[in-house]
PDB file of C-alpha atoms in Angstrom:
ATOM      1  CA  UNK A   1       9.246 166.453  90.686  1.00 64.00           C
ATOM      2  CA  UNK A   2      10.801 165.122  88.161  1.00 64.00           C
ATOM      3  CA  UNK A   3      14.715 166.172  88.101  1.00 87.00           C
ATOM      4  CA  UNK A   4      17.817 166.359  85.246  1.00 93.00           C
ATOM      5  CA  UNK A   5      21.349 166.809  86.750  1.00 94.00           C
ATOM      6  CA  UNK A   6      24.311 167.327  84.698  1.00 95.00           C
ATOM      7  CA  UNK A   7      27.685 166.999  85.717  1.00 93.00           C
ATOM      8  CA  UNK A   8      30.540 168.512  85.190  1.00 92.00           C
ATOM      9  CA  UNK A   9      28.998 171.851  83.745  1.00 93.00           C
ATOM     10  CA  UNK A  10      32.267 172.563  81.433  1.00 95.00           C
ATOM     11  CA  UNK A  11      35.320 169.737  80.663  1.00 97.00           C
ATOM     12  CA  UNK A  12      37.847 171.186  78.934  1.00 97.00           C
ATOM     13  CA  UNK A  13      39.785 168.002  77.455  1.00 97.00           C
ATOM     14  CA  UNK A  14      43.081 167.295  74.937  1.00 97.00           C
ATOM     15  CA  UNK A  15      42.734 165.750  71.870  1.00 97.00           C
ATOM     16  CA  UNK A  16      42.806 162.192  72.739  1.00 97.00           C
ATOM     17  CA  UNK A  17      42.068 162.329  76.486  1.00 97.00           C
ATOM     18  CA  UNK A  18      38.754 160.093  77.206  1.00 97.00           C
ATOM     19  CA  UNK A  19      36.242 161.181  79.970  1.00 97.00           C
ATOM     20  CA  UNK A  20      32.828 160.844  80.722  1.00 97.00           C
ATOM     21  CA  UNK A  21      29.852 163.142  80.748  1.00 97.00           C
ATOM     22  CA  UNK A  22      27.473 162.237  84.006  1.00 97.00           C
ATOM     23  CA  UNK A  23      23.606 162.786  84.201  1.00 97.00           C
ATOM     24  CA  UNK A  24      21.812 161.644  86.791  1.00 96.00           C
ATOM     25  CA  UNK A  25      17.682 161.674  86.640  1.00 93.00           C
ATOM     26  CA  UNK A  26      14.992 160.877  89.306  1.00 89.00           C
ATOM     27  CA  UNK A  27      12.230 160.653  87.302  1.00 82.00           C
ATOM     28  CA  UNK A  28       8.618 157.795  88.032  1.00 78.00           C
ATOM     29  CA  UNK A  29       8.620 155.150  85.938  1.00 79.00           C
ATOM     30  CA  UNK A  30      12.174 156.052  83.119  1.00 80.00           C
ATOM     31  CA  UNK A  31      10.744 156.498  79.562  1.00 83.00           C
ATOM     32  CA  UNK A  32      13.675 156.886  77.812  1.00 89.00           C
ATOM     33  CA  UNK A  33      16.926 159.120  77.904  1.00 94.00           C
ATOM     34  CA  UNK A  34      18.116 161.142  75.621  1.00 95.00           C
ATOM     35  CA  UNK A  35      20.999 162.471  74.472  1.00 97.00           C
ATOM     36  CA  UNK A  36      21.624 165.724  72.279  1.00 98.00           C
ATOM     37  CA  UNK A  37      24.473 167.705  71.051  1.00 98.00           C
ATOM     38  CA  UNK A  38      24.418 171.393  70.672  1.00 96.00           C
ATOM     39  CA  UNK A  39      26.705 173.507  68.830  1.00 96.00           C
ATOM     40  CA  UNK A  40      26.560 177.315  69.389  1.00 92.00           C
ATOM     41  CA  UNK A  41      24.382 179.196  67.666  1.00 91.00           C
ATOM     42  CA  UNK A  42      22.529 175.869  66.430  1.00 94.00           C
ATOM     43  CA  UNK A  43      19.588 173.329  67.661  1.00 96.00           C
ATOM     44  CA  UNK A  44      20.299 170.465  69.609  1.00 96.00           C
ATOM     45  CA  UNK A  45      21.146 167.324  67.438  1.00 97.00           C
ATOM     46  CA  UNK A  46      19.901 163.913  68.639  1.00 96.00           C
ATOM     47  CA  UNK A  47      22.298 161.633  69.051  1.00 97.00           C
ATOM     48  CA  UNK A  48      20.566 158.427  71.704  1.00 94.00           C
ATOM     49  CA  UNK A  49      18.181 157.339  72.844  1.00 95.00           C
ATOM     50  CA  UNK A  50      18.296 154.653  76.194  1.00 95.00           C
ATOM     51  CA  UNK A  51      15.266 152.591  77.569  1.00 91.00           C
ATOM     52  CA  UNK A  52      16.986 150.254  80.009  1.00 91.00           C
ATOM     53  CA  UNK A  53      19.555 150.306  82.468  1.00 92.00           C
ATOM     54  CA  UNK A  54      21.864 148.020  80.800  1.00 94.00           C
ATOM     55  CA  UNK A  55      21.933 149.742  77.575  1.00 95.00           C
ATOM     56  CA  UNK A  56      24.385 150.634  75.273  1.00 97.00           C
ATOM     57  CA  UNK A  57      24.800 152.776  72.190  1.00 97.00           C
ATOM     58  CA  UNK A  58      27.434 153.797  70.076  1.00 96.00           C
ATOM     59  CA  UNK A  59      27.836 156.875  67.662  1.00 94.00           C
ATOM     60  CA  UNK A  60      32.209 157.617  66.451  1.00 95.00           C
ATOM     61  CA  UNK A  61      33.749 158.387  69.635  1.00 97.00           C
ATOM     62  CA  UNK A  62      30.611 158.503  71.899  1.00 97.00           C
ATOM     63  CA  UNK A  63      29.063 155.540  74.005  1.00 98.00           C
ATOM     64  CA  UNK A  64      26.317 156.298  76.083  1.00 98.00           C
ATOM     65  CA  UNK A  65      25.228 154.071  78.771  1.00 97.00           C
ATOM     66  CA  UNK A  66      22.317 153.630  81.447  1.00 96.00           C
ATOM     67  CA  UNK A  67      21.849 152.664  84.957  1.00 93.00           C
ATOM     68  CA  UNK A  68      18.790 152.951  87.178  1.00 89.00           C
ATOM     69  CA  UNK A  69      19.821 156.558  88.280  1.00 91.00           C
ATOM     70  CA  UNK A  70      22.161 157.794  85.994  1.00 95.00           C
ATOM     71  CA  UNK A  71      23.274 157.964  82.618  1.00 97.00           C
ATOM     72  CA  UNK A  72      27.268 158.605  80.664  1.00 97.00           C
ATOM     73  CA  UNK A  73      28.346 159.638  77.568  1.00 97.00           C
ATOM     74  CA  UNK A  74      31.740 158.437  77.277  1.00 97.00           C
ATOM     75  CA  UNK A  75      34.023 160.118  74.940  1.00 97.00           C
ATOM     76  CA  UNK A  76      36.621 157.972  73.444  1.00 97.00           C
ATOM     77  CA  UNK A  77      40.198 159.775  72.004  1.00 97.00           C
ATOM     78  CA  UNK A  78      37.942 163.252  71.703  1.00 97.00           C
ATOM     79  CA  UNK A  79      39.029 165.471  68.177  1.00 97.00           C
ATOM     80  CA  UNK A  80      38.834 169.161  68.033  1.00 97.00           C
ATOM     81  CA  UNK A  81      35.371 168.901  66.292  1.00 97.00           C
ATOM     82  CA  UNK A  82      33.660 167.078  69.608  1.00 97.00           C
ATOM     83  CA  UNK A  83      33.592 170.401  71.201  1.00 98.00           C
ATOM     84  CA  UNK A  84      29.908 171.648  72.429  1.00 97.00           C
ATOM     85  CA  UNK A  85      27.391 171.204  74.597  1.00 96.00           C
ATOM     86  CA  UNK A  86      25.926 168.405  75.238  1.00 97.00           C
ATOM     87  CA  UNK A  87      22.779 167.894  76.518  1.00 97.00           C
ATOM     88  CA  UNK A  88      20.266 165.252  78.607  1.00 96.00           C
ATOM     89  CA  UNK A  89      16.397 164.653  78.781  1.00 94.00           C
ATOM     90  CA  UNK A  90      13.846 162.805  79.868  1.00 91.00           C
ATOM     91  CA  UNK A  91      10.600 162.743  79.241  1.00 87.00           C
ATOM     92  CA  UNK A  92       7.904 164.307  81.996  1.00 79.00           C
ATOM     93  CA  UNK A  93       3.956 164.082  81.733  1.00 74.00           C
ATOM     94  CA  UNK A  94       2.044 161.273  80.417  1.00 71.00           C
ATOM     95  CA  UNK A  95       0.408 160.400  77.264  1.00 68.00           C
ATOM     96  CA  UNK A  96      -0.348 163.723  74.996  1.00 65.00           C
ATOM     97  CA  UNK A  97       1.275 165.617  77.849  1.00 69.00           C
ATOM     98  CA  UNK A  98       4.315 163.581  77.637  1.00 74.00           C
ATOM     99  CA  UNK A  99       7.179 166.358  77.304  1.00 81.00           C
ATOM    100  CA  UNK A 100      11.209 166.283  77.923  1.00 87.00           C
ATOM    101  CA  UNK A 101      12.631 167.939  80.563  1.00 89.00           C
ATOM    102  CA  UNK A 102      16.168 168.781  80.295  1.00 92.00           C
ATOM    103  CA  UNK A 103      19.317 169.086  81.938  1.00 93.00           C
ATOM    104  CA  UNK A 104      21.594 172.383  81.627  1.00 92.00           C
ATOM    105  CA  UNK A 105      24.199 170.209  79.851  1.00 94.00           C
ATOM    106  CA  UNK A 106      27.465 170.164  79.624  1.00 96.00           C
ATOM    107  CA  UNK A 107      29.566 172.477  77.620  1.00 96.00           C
ATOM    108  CA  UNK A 108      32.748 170.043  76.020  1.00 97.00           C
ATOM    109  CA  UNK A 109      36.024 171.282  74.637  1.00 98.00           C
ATOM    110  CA  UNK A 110      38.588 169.454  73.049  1.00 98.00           C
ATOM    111  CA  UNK A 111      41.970 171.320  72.306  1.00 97.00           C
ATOM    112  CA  UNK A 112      44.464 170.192  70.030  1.00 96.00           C
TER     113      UNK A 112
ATOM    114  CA  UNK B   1      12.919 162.827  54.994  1.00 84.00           C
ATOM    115  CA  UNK B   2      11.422 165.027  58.314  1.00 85.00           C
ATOM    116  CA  UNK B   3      13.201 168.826  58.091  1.00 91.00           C
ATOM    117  CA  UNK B   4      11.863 171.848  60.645  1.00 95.00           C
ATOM    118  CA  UNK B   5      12.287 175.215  59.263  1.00 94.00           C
ATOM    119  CA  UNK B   6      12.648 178.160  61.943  1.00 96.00           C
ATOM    120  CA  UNK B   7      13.024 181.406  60.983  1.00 92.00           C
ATOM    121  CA  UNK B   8      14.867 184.517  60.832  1.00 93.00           C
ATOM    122  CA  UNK B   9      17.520 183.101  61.997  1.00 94.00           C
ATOM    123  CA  UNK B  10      18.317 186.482  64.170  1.00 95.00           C
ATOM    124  CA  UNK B  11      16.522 189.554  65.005  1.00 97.00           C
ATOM    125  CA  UNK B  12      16.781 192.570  67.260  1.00 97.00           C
ATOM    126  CA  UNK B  13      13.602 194.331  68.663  1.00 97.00           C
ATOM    127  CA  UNK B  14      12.987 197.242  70.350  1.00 98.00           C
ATOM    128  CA  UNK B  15      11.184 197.199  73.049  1.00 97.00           C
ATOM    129  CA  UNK B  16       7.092 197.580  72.787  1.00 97.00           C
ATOM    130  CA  UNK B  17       7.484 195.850  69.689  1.00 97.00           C
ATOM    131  CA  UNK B  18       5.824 193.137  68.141  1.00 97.00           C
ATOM    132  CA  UNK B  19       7.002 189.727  67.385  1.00 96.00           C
ATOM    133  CA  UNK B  20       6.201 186.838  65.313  1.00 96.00           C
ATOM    134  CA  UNK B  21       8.013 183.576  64.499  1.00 97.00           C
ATOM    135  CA  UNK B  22       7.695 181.235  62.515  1.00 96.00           C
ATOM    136  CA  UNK B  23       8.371 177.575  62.275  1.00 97.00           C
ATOM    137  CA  UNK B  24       7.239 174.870  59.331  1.00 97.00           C
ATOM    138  CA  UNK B  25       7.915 170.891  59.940  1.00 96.00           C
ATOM    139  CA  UNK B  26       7.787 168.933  56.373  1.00 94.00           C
ATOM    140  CA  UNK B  27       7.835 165.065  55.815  1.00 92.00           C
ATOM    141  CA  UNK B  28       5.050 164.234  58.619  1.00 90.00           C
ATOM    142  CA  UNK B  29       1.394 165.212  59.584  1.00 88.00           C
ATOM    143  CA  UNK B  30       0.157 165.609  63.116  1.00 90.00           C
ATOM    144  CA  UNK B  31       3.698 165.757  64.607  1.00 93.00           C
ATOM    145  CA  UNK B  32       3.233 167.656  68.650  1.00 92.00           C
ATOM    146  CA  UNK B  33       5.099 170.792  68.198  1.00 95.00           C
ATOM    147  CA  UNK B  34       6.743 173.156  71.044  1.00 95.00           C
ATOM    148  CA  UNK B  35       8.610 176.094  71.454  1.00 96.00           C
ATOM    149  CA  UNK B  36      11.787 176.521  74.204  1.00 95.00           C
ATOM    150  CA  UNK B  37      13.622 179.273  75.099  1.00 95.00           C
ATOM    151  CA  UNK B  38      17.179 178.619  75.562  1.00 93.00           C
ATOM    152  CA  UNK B  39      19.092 181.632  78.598  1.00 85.00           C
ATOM    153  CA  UNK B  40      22.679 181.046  78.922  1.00 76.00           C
ATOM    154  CA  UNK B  41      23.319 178.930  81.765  1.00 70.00           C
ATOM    155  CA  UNK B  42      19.845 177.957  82.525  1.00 74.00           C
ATOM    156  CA  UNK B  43      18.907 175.093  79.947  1.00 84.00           C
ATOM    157  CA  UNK B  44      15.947 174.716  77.873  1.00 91.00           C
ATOM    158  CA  UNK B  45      12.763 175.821  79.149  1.00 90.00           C
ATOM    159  CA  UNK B  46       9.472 175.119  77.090  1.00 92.00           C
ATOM    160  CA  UNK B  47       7.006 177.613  76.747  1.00 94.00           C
ATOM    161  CA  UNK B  48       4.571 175.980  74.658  1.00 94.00           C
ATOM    162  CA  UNK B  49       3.655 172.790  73.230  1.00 92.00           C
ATOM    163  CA  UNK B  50       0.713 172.320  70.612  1.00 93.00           C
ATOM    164  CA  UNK B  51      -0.808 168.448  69.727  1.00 91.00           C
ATOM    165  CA  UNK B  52      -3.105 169.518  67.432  1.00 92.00           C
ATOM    166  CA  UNK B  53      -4.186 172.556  64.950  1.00 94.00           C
ATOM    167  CA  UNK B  54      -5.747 174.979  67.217  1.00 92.00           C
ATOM    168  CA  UNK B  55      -4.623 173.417  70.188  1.00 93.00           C
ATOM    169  CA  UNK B  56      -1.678 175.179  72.718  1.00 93.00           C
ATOM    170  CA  UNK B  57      -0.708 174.025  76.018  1.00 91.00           C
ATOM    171  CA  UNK B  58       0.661 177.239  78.016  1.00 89.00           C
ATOM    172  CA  UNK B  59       3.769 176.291  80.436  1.00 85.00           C
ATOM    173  CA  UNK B  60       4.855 179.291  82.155  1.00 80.00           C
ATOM    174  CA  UNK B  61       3.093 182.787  82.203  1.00 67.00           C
ATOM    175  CA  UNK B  62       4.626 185.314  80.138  1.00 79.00           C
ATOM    176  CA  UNK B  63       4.340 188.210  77.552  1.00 88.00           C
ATOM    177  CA  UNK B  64       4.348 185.262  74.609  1.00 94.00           C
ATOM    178  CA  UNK B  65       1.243 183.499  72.962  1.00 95.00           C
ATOM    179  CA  UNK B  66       1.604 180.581  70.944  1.00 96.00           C
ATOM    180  CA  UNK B  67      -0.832 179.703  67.524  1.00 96.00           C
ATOM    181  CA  UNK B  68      -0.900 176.379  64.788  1.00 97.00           C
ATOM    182  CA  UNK B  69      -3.196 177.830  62.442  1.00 96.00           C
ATOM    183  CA  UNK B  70      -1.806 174.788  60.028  1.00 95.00           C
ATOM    184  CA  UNK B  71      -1.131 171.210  61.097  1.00 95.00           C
ATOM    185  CA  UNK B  72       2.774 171.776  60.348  1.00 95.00           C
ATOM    186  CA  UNK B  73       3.233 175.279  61.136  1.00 96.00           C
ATOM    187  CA  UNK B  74       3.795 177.201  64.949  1.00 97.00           C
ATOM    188  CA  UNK B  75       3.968 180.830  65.368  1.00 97.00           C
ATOM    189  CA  UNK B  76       5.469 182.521  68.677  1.00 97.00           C
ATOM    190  CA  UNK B  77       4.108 186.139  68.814  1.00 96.00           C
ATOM    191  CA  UNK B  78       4.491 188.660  70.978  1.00 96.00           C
ATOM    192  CA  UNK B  79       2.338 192.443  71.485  1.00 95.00           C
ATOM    193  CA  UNK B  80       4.937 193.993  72.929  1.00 96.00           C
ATOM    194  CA  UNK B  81       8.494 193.087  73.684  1.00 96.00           C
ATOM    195  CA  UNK B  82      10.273 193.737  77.003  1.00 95.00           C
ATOM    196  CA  UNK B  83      13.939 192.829  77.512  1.00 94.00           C
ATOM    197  CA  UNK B  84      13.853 189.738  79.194  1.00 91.00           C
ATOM    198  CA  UNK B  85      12.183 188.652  76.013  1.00 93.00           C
ATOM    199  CA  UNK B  86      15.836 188.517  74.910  1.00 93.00           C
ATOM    200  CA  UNK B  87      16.809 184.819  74.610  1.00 94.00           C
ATOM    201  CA  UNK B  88      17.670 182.046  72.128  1.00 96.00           C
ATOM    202  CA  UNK B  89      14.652 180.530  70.927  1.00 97.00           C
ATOM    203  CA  UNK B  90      14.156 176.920  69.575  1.00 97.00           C
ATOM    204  CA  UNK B  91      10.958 175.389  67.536  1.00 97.00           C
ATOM    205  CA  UNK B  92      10.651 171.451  67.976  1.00 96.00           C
ATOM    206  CA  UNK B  93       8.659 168.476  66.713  1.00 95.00           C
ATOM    207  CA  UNK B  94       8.186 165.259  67.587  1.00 92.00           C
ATOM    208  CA  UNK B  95       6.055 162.438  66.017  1.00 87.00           C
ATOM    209  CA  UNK B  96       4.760 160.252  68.840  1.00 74.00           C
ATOM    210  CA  UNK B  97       4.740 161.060  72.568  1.00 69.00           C
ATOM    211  CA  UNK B  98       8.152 159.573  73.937  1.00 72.00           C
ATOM    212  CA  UNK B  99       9.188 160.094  70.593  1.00 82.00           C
ATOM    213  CA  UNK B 100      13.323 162.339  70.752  1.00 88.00           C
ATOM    214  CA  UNK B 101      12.488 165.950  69.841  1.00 92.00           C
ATOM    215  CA  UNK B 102      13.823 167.295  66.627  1.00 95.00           C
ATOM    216  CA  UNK B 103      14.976 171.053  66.722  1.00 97.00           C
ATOM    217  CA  UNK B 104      15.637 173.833  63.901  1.00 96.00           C
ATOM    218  CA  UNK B 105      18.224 175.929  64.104  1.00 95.00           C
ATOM    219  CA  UNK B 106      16.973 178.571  66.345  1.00 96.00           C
ATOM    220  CA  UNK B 107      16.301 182.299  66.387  1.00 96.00           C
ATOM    221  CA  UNK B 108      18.251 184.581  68.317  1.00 96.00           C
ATOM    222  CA  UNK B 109      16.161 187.289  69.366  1.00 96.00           C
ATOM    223  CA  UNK B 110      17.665 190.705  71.093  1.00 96.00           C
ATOM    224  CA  UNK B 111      14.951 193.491  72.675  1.00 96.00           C
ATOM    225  CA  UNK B 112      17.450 196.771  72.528  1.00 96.00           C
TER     226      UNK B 112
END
């Protein structure tokens, strides 16, 4: 069965202190990761998307990254306004059927 | 541009009640639509997913149905509420199958 782990569940962080957000995935045959932000009360945002292990992308202050089990967002020098959840998925099913399981995410915040 | 509309954006029920949401998707035709609802501390779970007018994929059993009379519109309905219909719920669309998910901004929904 296809599986989303997100670790830590909270990270409470100063402004300025990097860290990492972990998610780990076993999941046949990786069609992507992605990466969302949620703030309360709101949607989740898209923020990545990942295909490879190898790759890289690059948003402000977040990097997010990809192996073959696992993926970070790393949060560079974090502000106040980085605080909220953040979220991982990947996509379960096939074809028509294809649809994004997620993990339970990780709730971020930055104090001043 | 693509924009989702969900609305109201909060609502309280009583219980026995009946319930209808809506959500709209403008700027693409024949996106896949879903509906999750969001627990604290339990993630995202989908409850429906529709590729087509007139077409609903059912994921868990439950006191929810699911319609797309219109190729950009879902509805979530319910006969009657019950408590644990209490939750955070979240309308989605995506354009191609491993396509990121787009969210609105919710509905908070409270059965009293």
């Amino acid at each position: 069965e296809d599986q989303v782990t997100q670790s830590p569940e909270a990270l409470r962080l100063q402004e300025g202190e990097s860290s990492s957000l972990n998610c780990s995935y076993t999941v046949s045959g990786l069609r992507g990761l992605f990466w969302y932000r949620q703030d309360p009360g709101k949607g989740p945002e898209f923020l990545f998307t990942l295909y490879s292990a190898g790759e890289e992308k690059e948003k402000e202050r977040l990097k997010a990254t990809l192996t073959k089990k696992e993926s970070f967002l790393h949060i560079t020098a974090p502000k106040p306004e980085d605080s909220a959840t953040y979220l991982c998925a990947v996509p379960a099913g096939t074809g028509a059927n294809s649809k994004l399981t997620f993990g339970k995410g990780i709730t971020l915040s930055v104090r001043p | 541009s693509q924009t989702i509309h969900q609305w109201p954006a909060t609502l309280v029920q009583p219980v026995g009640s009946p319930l209808s949401l809506e959500c709209t998707v403008e700027g693409t035709s024949n996106p896949n639509l879903y509906w999750y609802r969001q627990a604290a501390g339990r993630g995202l779970q989908l409850l429906f997913y529709s590729v087509g007018i007139g077409q609903i994929s059912s994921e868990v059993p439950q006191n929810l149905s699911a319609s797309r009379p219109q190729d950009r519109q879902f509805i979530l309905s319910s006969k009657k509420l019950l408590l644990s219909d209490s939750g955070f719920y979240l309308c989605a669309w995506k354009s191609t199958y491993d396509s990121p998910l787009h969210f609105g901004n919710g509905t908070r929904l409270t059965v009293t």
